[in-house]
Short mmCIF file of C-alpha atoms in Angstrom, two decimals:
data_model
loop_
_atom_site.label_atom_id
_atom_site.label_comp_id
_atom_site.label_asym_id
_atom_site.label_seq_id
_atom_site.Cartn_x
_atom_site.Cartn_y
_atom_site.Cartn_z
CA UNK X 16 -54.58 58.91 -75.74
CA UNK X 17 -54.56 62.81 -75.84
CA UNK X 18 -56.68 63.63 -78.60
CA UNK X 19 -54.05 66.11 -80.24
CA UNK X 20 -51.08 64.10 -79.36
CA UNK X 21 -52.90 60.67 -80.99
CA UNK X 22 -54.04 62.36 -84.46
CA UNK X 23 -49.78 63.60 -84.41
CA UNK X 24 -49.11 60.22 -84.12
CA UNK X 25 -51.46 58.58 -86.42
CA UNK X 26 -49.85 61.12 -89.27
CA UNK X 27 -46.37 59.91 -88.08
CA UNK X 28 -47.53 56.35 -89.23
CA UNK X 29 -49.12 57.34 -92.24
CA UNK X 30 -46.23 58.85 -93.56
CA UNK X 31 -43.92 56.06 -93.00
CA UNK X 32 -46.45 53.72 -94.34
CA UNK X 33 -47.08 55.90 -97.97
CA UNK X 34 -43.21 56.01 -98.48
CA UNK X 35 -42.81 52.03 -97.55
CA UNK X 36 -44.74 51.78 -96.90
CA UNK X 37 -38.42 61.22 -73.55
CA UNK X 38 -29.79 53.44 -69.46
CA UNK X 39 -27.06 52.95 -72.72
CA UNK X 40 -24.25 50.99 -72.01
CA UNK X 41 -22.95 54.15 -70.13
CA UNK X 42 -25.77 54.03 -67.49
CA UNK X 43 -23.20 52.66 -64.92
CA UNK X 44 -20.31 53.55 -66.12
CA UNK X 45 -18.51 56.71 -67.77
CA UNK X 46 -20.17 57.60 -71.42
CA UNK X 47 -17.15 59.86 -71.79
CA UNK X 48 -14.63 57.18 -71.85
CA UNK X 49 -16.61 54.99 -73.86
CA UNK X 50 -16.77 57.55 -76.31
CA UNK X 51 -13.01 58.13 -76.34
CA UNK X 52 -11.97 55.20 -76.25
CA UNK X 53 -13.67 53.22 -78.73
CA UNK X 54 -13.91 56.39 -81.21
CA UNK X 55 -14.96 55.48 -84.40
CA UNK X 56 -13.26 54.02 -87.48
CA UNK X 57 -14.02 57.39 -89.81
CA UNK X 58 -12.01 58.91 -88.02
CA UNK X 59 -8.61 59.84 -89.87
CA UNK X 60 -5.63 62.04 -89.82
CA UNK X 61 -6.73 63.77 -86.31
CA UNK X 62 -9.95 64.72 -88.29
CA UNK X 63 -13.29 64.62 -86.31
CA UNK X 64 -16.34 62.68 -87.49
CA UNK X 65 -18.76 65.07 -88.34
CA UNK X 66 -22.37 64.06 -87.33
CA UNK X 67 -26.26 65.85 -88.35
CA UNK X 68 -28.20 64.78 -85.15
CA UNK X 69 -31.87 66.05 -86.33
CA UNK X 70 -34.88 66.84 -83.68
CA UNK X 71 -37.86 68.72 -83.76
CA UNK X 72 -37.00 70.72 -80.55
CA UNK X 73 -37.26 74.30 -82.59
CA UNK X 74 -36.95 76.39 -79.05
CA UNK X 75 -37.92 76.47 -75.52
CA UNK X 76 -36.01 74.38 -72.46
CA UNK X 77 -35.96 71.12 -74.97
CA UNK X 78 -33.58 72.87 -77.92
CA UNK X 79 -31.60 74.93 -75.01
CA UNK X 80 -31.18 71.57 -73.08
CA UNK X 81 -30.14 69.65 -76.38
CA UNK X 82 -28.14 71.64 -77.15
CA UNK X 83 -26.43 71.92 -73.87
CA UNK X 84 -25.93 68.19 -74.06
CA UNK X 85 -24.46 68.32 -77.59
CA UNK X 86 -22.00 70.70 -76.55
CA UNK X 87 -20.96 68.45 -73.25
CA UNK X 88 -20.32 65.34 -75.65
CA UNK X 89 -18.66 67.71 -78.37
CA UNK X 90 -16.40 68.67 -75.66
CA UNK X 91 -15.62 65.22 -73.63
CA UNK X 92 -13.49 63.52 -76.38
CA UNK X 93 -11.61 64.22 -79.34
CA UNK X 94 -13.30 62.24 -82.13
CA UNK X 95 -16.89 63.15 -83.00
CA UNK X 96 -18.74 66.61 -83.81
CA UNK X 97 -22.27 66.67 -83.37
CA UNK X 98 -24.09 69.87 -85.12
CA UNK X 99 -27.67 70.35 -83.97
CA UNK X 100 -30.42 70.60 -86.64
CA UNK X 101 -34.06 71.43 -86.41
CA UNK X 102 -36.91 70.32 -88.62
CA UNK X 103 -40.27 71.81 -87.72
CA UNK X 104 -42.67 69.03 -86.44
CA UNK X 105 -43.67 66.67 -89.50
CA UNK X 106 -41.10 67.78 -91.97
CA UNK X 107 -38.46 65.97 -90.44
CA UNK X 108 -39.93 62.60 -90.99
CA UNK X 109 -40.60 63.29 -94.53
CA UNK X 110 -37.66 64.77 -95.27
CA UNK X 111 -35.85 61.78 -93.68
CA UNK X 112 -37.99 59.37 -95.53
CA UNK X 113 -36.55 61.47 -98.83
CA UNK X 114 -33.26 61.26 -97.83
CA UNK X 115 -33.04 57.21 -97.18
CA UNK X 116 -35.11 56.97 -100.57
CA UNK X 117 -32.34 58.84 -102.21
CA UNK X 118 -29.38 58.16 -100.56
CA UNK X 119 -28.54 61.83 -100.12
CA UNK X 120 -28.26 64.04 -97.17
CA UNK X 121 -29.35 61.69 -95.01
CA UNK X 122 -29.08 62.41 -91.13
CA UNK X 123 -26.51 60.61 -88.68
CA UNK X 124 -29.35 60.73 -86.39
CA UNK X 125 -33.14 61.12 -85.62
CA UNK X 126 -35.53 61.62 -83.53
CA UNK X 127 -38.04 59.42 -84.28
CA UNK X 128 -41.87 58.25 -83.42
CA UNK X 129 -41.59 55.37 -80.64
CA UNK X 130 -44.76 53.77 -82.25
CA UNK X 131 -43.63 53.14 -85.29
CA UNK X 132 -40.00 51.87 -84.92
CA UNK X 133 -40.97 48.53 -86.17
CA UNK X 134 -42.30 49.85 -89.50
CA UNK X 135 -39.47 51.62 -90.52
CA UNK X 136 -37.14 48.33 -89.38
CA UNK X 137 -39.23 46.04 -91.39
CA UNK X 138 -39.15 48.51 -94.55
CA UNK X 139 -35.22 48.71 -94.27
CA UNK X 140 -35.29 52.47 -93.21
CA UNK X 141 -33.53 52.44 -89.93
CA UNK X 142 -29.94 51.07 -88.89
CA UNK X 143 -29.98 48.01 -87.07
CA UNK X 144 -28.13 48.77 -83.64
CA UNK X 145 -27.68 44.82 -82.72
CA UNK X 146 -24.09 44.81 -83.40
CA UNK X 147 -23.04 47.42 -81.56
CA UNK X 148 -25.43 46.32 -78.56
CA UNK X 149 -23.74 42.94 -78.63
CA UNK X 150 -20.08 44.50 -77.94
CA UNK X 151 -21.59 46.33 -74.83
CA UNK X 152 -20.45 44.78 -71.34
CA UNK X 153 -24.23 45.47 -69.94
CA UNK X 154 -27.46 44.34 -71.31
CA UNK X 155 -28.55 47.87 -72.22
CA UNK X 156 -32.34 47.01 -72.33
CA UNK X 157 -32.26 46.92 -68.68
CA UNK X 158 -31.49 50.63 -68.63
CA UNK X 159 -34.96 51.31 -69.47
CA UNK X 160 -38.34 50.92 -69.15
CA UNK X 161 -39.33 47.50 -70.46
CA UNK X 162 -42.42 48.44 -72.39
CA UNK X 163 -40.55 50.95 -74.08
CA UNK X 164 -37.58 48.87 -75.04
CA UNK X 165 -40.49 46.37 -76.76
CA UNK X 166 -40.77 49.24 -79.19
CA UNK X 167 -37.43 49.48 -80.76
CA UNK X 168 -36.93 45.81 -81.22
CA UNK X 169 -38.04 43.55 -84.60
CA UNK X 170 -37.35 40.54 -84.73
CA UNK X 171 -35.39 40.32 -81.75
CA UNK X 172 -32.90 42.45 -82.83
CA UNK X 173 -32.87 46.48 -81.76
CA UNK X 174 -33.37 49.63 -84.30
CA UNK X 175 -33.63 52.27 -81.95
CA UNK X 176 -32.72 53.36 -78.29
CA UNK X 177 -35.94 54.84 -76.05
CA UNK X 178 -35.63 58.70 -75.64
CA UNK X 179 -38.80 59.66 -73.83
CA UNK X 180 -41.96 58.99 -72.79
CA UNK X 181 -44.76 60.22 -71.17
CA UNK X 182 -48.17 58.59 -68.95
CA UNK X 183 -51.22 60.15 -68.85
CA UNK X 184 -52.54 61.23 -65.59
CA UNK X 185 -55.49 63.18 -63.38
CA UNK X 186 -55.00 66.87 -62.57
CA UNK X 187 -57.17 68.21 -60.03
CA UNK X 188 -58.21 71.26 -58.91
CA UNK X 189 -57.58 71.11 -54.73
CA UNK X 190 -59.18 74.02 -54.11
CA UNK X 191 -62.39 73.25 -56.36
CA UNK X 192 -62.82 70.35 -53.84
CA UNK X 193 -62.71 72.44 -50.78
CA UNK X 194 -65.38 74.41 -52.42
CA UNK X 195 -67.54 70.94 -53.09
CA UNK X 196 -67.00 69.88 -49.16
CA UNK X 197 -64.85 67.37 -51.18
CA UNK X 198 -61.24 66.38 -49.72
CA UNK X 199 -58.26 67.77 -51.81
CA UNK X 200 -56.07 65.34 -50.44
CA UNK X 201 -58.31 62.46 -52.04
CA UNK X 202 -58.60 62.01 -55.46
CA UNK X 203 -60.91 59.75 -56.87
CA UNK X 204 -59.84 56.03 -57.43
CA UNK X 205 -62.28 54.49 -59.79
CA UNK X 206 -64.50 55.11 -62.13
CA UNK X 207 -67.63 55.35 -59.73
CA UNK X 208 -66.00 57.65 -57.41
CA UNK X 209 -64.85 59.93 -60.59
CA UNK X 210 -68.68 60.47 -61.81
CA UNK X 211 -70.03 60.42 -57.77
CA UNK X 212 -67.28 63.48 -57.35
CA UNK X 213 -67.82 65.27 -60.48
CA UNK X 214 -71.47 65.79 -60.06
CA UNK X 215 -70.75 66.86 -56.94
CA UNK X 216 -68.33 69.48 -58.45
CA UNK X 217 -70.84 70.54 -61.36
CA UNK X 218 -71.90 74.22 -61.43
CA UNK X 219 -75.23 74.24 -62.81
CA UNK X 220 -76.53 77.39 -64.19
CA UNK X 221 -80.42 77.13 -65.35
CA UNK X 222 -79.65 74.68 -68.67
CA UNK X 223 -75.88 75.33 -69.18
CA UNK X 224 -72.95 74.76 -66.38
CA UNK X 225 -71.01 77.03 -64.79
CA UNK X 226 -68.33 74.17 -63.91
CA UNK X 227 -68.16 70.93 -64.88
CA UNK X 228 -66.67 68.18 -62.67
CA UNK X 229 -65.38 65.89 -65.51
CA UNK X 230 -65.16 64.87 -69.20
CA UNK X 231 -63.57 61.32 -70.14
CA UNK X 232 -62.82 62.87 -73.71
CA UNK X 233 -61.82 66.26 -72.99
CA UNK X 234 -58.13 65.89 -73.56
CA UNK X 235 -58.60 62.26 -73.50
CA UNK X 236 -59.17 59.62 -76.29
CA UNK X 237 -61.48 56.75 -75.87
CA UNK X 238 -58.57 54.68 -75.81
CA UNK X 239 -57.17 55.47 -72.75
CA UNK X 240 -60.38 54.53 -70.81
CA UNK X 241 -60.44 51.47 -73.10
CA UNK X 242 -56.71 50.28 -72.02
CA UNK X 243 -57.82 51.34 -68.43
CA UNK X 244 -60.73 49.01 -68.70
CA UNK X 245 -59.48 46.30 -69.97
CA UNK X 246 -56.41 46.19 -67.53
CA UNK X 247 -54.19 47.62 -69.64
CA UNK X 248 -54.87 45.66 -73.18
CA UNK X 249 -55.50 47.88 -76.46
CA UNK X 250 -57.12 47.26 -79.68
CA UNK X 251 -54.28 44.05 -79.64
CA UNK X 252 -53.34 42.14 -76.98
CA UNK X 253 -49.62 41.01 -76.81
CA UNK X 254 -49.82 38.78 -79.19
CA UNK X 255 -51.07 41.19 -82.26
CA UNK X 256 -54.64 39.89 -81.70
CA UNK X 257 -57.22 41.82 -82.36
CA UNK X 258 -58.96 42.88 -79.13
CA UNK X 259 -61.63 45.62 -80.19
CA UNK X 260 -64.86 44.70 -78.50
CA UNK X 261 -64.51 43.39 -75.82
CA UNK X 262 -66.80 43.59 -72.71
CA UNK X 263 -64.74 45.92 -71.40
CA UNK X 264 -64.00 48.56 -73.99
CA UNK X 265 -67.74 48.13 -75.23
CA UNK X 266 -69.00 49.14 -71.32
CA UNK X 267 -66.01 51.63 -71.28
CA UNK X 268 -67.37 53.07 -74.94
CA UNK X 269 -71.21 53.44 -72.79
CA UNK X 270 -69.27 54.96 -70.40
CA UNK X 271 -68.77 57.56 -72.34
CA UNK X 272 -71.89 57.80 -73.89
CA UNK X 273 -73.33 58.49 -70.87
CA UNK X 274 -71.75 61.62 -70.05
CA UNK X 275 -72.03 62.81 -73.50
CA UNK X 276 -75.42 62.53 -72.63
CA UNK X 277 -75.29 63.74 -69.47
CA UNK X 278 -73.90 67.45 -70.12
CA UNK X 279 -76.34 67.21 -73.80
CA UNK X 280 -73.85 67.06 -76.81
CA UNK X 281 -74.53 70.53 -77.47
CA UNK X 282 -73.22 71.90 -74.88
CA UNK X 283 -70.03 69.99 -74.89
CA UNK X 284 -69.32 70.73 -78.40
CA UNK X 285 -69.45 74.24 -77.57
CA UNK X 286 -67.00 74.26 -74.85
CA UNK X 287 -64.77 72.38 -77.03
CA UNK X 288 -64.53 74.57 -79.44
CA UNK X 289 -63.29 77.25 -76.71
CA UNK X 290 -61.00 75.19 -75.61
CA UNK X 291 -59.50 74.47 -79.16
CA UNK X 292 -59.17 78.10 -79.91
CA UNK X 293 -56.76 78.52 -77.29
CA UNK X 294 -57.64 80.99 -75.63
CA UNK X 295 -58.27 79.84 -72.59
CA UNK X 296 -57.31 76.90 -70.38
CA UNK X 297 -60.59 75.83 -68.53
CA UNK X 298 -58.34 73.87 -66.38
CA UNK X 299 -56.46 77.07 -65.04
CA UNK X 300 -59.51 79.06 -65.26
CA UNK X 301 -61.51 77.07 -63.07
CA UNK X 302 -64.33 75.63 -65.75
CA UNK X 303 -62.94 72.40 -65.43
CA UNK X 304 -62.51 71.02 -62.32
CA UNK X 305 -60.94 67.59 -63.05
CA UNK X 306 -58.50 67.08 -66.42
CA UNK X 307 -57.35 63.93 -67.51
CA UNK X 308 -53.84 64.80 -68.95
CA UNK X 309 -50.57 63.63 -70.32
CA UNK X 310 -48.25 64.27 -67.17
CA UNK X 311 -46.13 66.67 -69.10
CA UNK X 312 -49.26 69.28 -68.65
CA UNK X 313 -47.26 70.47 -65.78
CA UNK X 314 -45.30 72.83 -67.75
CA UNK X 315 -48.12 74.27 -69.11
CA UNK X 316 -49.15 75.02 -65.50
CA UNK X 317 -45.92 76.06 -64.38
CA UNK X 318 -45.81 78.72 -67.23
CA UNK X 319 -49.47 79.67 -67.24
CA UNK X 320 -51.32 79.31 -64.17
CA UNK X 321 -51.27 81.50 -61.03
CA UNK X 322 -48.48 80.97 -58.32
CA UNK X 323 -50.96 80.35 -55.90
CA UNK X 324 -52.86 78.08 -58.20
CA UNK X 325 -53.89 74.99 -55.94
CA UNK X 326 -53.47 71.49 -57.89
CA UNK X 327 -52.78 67.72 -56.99
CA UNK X 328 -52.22 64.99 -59.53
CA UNK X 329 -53.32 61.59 -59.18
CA UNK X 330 -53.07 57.94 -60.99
CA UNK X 331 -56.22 57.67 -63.17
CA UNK X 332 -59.51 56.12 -61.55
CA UNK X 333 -59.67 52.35 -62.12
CA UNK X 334 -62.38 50.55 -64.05
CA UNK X 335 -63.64 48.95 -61.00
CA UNK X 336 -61.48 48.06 -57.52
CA UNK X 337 -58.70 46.12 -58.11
CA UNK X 338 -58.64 46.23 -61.75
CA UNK X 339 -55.13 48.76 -61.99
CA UNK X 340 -55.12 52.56 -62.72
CA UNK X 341 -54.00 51.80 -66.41
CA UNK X 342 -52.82 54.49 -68.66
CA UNK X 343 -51.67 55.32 -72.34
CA UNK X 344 -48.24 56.87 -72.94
CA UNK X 345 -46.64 57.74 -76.49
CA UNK X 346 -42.91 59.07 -76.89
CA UNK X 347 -39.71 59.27 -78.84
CA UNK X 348 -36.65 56.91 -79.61
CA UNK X 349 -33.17 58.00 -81.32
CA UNK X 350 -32.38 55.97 -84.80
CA UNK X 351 -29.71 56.14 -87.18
CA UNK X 352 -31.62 56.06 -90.72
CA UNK X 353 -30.65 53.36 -92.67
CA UNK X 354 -27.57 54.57 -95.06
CA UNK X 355 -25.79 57.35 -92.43
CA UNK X 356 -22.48 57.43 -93.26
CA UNK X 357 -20.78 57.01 -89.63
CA UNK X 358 -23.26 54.27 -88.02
CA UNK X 359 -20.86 53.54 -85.64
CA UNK X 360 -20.27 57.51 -84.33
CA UNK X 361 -23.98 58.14 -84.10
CA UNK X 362 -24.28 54.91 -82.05
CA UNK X 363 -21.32 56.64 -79.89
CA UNK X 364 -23.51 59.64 -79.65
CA UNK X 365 -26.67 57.96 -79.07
CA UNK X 366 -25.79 56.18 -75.98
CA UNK X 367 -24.57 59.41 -74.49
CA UNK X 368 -27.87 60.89 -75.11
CA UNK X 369 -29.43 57.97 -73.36
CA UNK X 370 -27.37 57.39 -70.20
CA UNK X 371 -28.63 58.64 -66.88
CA UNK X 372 -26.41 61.94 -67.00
CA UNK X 373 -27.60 63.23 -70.05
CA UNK X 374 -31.41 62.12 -69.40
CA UNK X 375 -31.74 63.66 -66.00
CA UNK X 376 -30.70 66.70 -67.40
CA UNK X 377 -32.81 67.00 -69.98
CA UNK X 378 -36.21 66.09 -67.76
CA UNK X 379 -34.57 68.55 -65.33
CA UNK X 380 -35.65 71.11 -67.94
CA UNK X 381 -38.40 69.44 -69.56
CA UNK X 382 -40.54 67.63 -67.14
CA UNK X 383 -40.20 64.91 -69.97
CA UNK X 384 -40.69 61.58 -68.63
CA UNK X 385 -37.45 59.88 -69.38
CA UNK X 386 -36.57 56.38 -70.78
CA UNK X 387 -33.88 55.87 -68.76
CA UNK X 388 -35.59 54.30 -65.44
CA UNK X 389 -32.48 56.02 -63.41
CA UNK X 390 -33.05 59.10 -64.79
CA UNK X 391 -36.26 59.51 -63.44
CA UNK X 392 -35.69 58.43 -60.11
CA UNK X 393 -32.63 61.18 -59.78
CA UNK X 394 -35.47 63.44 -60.71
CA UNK X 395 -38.00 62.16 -57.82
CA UNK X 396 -35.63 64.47 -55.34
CA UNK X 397 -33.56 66.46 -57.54
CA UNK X 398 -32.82 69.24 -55.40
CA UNK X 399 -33.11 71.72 -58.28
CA UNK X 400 -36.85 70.90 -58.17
CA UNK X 401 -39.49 72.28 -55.94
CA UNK X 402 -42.08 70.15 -54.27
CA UNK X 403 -44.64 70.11 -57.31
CA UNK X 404 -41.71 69.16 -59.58
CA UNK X 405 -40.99 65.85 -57.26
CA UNK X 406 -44.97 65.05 -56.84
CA UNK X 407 -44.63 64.70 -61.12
CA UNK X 408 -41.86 62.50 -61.13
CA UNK X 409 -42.68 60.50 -58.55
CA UNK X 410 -46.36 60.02 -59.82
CA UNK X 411 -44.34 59.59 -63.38
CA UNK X 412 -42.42 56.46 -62.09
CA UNK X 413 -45.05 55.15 -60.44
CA UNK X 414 -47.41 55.38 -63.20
CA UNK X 415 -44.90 53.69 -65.60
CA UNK X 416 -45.84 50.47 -64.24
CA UNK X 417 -48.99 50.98 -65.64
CA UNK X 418 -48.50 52.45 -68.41
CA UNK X 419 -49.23 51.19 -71.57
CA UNK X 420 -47.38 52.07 -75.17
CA UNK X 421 -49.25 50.99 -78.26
CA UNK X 422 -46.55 49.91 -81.33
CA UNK X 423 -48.98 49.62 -84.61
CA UNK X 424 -48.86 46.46 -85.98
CA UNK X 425 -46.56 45.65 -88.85
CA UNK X 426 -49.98 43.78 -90.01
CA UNK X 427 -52.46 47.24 -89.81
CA UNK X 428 -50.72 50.26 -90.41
CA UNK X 429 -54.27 52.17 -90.85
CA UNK X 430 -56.08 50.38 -88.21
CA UNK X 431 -56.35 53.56 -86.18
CA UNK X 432 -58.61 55.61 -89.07
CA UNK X 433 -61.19 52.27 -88.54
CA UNK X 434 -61.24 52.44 -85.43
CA UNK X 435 -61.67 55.99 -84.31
CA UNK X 436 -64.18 55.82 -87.42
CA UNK X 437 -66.34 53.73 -85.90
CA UNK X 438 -65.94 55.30 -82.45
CA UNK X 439 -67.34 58.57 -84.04
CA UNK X 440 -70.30 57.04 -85.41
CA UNK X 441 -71.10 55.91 -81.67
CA UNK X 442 -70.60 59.16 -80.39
CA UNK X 443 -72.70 60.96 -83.06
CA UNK X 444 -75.86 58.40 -82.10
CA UNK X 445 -75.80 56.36 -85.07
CA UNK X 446 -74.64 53.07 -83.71
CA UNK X 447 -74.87 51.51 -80.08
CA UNK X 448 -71.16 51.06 -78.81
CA UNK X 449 -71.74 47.28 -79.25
CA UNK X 450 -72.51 47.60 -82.46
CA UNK X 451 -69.47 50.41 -83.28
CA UNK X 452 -66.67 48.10 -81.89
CA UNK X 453 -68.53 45.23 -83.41
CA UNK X 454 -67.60 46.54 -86.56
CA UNK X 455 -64.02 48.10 -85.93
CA UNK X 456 -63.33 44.44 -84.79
CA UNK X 457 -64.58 43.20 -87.91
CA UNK X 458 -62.97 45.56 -89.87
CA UNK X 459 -59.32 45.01 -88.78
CA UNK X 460 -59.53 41.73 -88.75
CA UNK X 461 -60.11 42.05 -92.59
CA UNK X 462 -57.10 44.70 -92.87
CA UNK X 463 -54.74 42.26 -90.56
CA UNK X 464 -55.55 39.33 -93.39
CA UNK X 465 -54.90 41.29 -96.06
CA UNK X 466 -51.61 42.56 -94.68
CA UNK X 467 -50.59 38.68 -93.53
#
């Protein structure tokens, strides 16, 4: 996973764990009438219900599109009120984690961490939505992506609805290719033909580079090429097993060590401290001529890079032929925290946020992969979007079939911290990578028994 994005993630589980621890029923049909005409008991005297819906979208597209959508459900029936609130990034959870301690203050609903659903079901801190999914006419799981609706359910009943997702991808630089007598209009499909066309598309300048072609961890986590590897299985299979070193992720893990070793671990360190100040994107500015990326990178481009800036984007290599371009993705689901006052409102609300209307909107302005499966494909030929803005979503939906997302097990909430532990002592030469996943394996097998 994206190196940033994973260590957010990781802190969104910790958090839930120390306290405990981007379709509805609408999809087909008309949200609006639902929403009128089942109302909500609270109700009373002409009075609307009065609902805290709380997100971490503090500006940009995201909180104007949010709150464009509030406003269209405020506005298409008579019985709820939805007010907009914004907790910077990491507060909310904590102060939503408070609030469900205390039983005060506590939101009507939340955007939440898709990973970690389960946790906060199991430790009684979310609503549990099966009721109200029972009533519905549709099976609303079919609305979405079924990897992501996996996340929100615990013991086969559902805490959460699937906001958002995202895949992670290859960005390329078209022009860099023409440049390399490479063609633009092929990307590389596995691994071999990554490194073949990367050396190709190093700059070498006396002991430093100019350009380099590729690197697997430069806005890339070892997991992704480990999932990729091992046809799209992570640290545990499907069944909660442990799966840490296998052949697989332990060739995957040399993999890596081998262009570490390649470009000299000095000289990537350096670069990556450029690229953490910010000041530059070595993508955009033509250092980098290859980027594996979370798909949503696009707006970054849009904003930032030239008009005439020449890109493509591309499914990532495969291990070997054959063996599937698999892929990491993260994202968001909508809960009500356990104790809200109106469940049955912010369930109203929840499934408007969800159906296909309200999703294709918001991706409209986000370039958010959506949850809704619908959604998406609306977006493949929106007409509001130009040709790069259909090669995303297309690639998106696509890519979803081969895209992984990663719940943490209700068994090894810190399983991450031994993991990427052990991965750093590979990539600082201090163990072989058999010997490093050797280790994490043994190592979460010991925190999965003491958590049985």
């Amino acid at each position: 996973m994206e190196k940033s994005k994973g260590k957010k993630i990781l802190s969104i589980a910790l958090m839930s764990f120390i306290a405990f621890v981007l379709v509805a029923c609408g999809t087909n049909g008309d949200t609006t009438d639902d929403a009128e005409n089942n109302g909500t008991e609270e109700a009373t005297n002409g009075e609307k219900t009065e609902l805290e819906f709380w997100s971490f979208w503090g500006g940009g597209p995201r909180r104007e599109t949010i709150e464009s959508i509030i406003e269209d459900f405020n506005n298409s029936q008579d019985n709820i009120e939805v007010t907009h609130v914004y907790q910077p990034w990491g507060d909310i959870w904590t102060k939503a984690l408070a609030a469900v301690a205390s039983g005060n203050d506590i939101p009507d609903i939340i955007v939440q961490d898709i990973n970690t659903v389960r946790q906060r079901a199991d430790a009684n801190q979310a609503t549990n939505l099966q009721e109200y999914l029972d009533q519905e006419e549709e099976n609303i799981s079919d609305s979405f992506y079924p990897q992501l609706w996996d996340t929100v359910v615990h013991e086969d009943e559902a805490y959460g609805l699937p906001f958002n997702t995202d895949t992670h991808v290859l960005f390329y630089n078209k022009d860099l290719f023409e440049e390399a007598g490479l063609d633009p209009d092929t990307p590389p499909t596995t691994w071999d033909e990554l490194e073949e066309m990367a050396r190709q598309l190093d700059v070498e300048d006396g002991d430093s580079f100019e350009q380099f072609g590729f690197y697997p961890l430069w806005n890339l986590g070892l997991d992704v090429w480990t999932i990729n590897a091992d046809e799209g299985t992570s640290w545990f299979d499907e069944n909660d097993e442990v799966k840490i070193n296998t052949p697989e992720k332990v060739s995957a893990l040399e993999w890596v060590l081998d262009w570490q070793d390649y470009y000299g671990q000095d000289t990537i360190n350096s670069y990556e401290a450029e690229f953490d100040s910010g000041l530059a994107d070595p993508f955009i500015s033509g250092l980098l001529a290859m980027r594996g990326q979370n798909i949503n990178y696009y707006t970054d481009l849009r904003e930032n890079a030239p008009e005439d800036f020449n890109f493509g984007v591309a499914l990532l290599p495969e291990y070997e032929e054959g063996s599937g371009p698999w892929t990491w993705g993260g994202g968001f689901a909508l809960e009500i925290p356990y104790g809200a006052e109106n469940p049955e409102a912010s369930y109203e609300f929840m499934k408007y946020l969800v159906s296909t209307e309200a999703q294709t909107t918001f991706g409209l302005n986000s370039f958010d992969i959506m949850a809704n499966q619908e959604a998406n494909e609306a977006l493949e030929d929106h007409p509001d979007l130009d040709e790069n803005g259909h090669m995303i979503y297309e690639l998106a939906h696509q890519n979803l079939d081969y895209t992984v997302i990663t719940p943490v097990p209700l068994t090894a909430p810190d399983y991450l911290q031994l993991v990427n532990g052990q991965i750093d002592e590979a990539l600082l030469g201090n163990k072989t990578a058999q010997e490093a996943l050797d280790d994490a394996q043994a190592s979460v097998e010991d925190l999965v028994e003491q958590n049985e």
